[in-house]
GROMACS .gro file of C-alpha atoms in nm:
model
  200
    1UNK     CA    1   0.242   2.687   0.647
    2UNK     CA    2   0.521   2.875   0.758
    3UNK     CA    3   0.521   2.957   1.113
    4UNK     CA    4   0.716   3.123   1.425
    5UNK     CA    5   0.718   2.976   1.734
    6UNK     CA    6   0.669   3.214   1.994
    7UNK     CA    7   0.939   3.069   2.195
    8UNK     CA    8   1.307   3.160   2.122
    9UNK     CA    9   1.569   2.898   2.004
   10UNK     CA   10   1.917   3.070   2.112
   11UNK     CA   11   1.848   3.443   1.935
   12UNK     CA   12   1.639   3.344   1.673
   13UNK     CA   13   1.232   3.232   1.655
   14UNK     CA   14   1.149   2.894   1.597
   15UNK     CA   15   1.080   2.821   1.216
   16UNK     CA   16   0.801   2.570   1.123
   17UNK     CA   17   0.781   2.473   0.768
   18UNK     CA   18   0.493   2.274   0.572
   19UNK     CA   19   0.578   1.982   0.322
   20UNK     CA   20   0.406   1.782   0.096
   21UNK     CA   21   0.505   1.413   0.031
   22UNK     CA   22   0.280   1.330  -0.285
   23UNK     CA   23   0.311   1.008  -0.536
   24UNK     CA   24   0.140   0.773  -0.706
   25UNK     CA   25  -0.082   0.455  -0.550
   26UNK     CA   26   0.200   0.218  -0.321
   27UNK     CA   27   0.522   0.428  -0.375
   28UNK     CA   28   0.600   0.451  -0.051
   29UNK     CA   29   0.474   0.797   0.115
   30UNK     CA   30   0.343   0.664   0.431
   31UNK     CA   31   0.689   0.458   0.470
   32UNK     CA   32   0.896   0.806   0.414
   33UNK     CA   33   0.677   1.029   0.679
   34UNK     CA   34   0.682   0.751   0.939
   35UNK     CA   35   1.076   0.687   0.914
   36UNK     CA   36   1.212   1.054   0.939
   37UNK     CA   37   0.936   1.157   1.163
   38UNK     CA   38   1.036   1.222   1.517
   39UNK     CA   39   0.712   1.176   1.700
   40UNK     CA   40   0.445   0.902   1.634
   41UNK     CA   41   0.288   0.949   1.266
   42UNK     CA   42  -0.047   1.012   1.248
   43UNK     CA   43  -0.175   0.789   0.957
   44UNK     CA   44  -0.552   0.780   0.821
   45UNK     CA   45  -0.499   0.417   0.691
   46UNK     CA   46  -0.757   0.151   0.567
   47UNK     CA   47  -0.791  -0.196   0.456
   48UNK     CA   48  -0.803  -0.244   0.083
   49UNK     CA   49  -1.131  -0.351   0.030
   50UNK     CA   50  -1.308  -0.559  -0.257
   51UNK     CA   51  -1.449  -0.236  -0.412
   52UNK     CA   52  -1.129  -0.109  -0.423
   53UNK     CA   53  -0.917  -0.349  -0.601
   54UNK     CA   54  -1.223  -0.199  -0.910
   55UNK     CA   55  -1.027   0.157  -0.894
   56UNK     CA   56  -0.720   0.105  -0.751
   57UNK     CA   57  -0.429  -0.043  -0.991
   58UNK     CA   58  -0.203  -0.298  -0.746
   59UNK     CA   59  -0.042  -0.398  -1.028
   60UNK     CA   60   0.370  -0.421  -0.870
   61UNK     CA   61   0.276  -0.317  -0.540
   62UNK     CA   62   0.069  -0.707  -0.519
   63UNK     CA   63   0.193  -0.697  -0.132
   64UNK     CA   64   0.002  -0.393  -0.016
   65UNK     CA   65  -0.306  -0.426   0.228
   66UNK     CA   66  -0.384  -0.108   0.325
   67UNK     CA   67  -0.361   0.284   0.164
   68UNK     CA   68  -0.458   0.609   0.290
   69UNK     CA   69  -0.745   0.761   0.293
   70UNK     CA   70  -0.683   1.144   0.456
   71UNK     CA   71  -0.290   1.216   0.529
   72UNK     CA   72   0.009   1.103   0.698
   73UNK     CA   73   0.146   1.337   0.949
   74UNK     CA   74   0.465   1.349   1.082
   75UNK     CA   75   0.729   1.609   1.210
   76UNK     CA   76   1.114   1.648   1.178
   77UNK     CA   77   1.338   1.882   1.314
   78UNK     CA   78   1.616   1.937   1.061
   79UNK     CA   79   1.905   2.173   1.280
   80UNK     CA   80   1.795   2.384   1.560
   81UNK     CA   81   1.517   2.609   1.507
   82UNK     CA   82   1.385   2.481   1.202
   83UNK     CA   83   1.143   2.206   1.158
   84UNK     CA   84   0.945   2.058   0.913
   85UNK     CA   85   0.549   1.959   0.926
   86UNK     CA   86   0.502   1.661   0.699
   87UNK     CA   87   0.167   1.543   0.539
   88UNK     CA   88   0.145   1.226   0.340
   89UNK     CA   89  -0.072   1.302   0.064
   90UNK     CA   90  -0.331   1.006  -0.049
   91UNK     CA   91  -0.172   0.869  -0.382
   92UNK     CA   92  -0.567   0.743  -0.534
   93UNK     CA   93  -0.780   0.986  -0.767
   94UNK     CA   94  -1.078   0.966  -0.589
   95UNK     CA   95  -0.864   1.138  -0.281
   96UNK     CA   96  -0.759   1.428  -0.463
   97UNK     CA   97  -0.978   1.650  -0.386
   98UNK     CA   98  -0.781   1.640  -0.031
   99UNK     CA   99  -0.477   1.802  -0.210
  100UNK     CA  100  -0.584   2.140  -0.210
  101UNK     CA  101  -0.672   2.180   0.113
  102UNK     CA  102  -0.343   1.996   0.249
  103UNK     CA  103  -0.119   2.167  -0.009
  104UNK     CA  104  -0.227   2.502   0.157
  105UNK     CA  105   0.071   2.726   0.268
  106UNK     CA  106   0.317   2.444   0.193
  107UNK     CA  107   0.666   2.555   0.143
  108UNK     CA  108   0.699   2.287  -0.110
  109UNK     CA  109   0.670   1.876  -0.212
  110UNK     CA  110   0.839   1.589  -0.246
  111UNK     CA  111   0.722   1.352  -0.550
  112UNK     CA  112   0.784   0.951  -0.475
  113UNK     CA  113   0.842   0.804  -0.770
  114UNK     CA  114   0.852   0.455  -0.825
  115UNK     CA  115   1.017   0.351  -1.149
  116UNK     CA  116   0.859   0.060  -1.215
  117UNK     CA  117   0.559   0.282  -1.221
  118UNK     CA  118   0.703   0.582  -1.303
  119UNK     CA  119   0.337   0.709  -1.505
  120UNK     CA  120   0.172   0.733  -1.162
  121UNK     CA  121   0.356   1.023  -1.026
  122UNK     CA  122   0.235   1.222  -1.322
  123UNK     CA  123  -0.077   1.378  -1.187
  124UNK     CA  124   0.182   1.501  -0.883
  125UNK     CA  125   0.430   1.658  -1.128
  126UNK     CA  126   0.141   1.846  -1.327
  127UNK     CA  127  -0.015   1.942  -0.990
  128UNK     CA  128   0.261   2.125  -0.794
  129UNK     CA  129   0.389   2.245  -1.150
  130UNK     CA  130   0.026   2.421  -1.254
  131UNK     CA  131   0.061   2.563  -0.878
  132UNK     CA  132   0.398   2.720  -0.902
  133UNK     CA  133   0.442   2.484  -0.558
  134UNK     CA  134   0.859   2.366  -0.548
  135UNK     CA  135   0.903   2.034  -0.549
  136UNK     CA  136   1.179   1.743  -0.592
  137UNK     CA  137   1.131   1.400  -0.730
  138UNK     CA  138   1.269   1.124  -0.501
  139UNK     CA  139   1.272   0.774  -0.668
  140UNK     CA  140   1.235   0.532  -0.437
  141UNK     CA  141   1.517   0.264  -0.517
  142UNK     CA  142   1.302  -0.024  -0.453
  143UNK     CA  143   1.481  -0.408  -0.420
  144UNK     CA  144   1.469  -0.579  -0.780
  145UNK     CA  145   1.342  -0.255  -0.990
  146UNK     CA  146   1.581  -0.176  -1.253
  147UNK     CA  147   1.812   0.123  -1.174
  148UNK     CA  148   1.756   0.451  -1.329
  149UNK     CA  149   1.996   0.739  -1.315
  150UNK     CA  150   1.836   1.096  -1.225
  151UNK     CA  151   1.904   1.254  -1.554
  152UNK     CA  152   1.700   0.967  -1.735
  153UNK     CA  153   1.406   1.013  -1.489
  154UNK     CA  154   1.406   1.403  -1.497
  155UNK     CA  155   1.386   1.350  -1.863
  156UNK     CA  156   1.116   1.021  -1.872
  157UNK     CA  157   0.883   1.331  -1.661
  158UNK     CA  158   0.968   1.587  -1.825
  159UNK     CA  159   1.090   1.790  -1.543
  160UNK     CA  160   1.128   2.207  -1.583
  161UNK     CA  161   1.487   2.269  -1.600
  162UNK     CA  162   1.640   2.273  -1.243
  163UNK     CA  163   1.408   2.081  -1.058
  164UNK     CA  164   1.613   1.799  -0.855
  165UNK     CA  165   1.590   1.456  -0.875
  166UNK     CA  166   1.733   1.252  -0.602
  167UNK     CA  167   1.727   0.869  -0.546
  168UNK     CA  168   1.658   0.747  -0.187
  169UNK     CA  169   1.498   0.470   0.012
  170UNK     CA  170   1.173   0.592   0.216
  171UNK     CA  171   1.224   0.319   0.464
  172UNK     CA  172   1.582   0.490   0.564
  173UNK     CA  173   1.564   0.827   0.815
  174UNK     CA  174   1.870   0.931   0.685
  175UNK     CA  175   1.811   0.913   0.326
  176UNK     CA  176   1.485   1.074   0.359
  177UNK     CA  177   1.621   1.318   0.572
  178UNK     CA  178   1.866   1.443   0.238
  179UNK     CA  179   1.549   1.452   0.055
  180UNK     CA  180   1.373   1.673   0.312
  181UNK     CA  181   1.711   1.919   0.261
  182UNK     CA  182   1.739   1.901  -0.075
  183UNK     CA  183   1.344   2.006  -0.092
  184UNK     CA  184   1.392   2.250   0.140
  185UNK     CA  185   1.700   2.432  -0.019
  186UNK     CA  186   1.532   2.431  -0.357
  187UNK     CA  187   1.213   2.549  -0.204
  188UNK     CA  188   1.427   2.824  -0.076
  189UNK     CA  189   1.599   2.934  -0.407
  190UNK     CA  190   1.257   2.941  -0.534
  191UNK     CA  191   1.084   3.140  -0.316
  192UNK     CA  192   1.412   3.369  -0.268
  193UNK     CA  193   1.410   3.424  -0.700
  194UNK     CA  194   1.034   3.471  -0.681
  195UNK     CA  195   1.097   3.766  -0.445
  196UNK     CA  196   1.353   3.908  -0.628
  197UNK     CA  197   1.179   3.901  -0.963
  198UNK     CA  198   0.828   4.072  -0.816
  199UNK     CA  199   1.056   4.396  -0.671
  200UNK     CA  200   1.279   4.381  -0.999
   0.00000   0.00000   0.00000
């Protein structure tokens, strides 16, 4: 989703982009959308229930209550004129068939990863990869986990050449604020080459 505002901002349009925060089960996409956002987050979440705890794997994430079940939504404005439209992606299998309608016009993705669970940001990789969808993976440093450097992550995934790896905290606006730029300069190289190579 890549919009104009009708309304003017100084001599150029408004510019809203859509974004993608994807991850596995508990890595902490709901935490990242509501700290950067700049208005109240919408959030579709639920109780873990009984029935749940069959299908979804709490194993290192023991503390969590609740997940979501539709989105997160959130919105950042990154300079003047340019914001970005965030949607929290449900991390569960049985809530993928969401993904395709949220990932929809999206500029691009962030993938949470979660090192002590690294294997469960997988299906996000293979997703926005198959799609040709830019994306960054942000490892969320979490207290106690043991610390990775990007280069050993990018390789653990298997990452295509080039795509960044950054290590943040979702519960800090400014750190997920660099990921958000880092995403959306990527995205933009992307997009830009993309161009280039189709008139070439």
């Amino acid at each position: 989703m890549v919009t104009e505002h009708s309304e003017a901002v100084g001599d150029t349009a408004a510019l809203a982009l859509k974004i993608l925060v994807a991850g596995g089960f508990g890595v902490g996409k709901t935490t990242l959308v509501g700290a950067v956002s700049e208005i109240r987050p919408l959030r579709t979440e639920e109780l873990l229930s009984e029935a749940g705890q069959l299908v979804d794997d709490t194993d290192g994430v023991d503390q969590k209550v609740t997940t979501t079940v539709a989105m997160d939504f959130g919105r950042i404005t990154i300079r003047s004129g340019l914001s970005l439209y965030l949607f929290g992606t449900p991390g569960q299998d049985r809530f993928w068939f969401l993904w395709d309608e949220l990932s929809q016009g999206a500029l691009g993705a962030v993938v949470l990863a979660d090192t002590r669970r690294l294997e469960d940001c997988f299906p996000a990789v293979d997703y926005f990869e198959h799609r040709r969808i830019p994306f960054v993976v942000a490892v969320n440093c979490f207290t106690g986990a043991r610390a990775y450097g990007a280069h050993d992550v990018s390789r653990a995934l298997d990452l295509d050449r080039g795509t960044p790896v950054v290590l943040c905290d979702a519960r800090d606006r400014d750190s997920g604020k660099e990921v958000l730029i880092r995403l959306v300069e990527y995205a933009g190289r992307m997009h830009t080459a993309r161009l280039l190579d189709s008139v070439g």
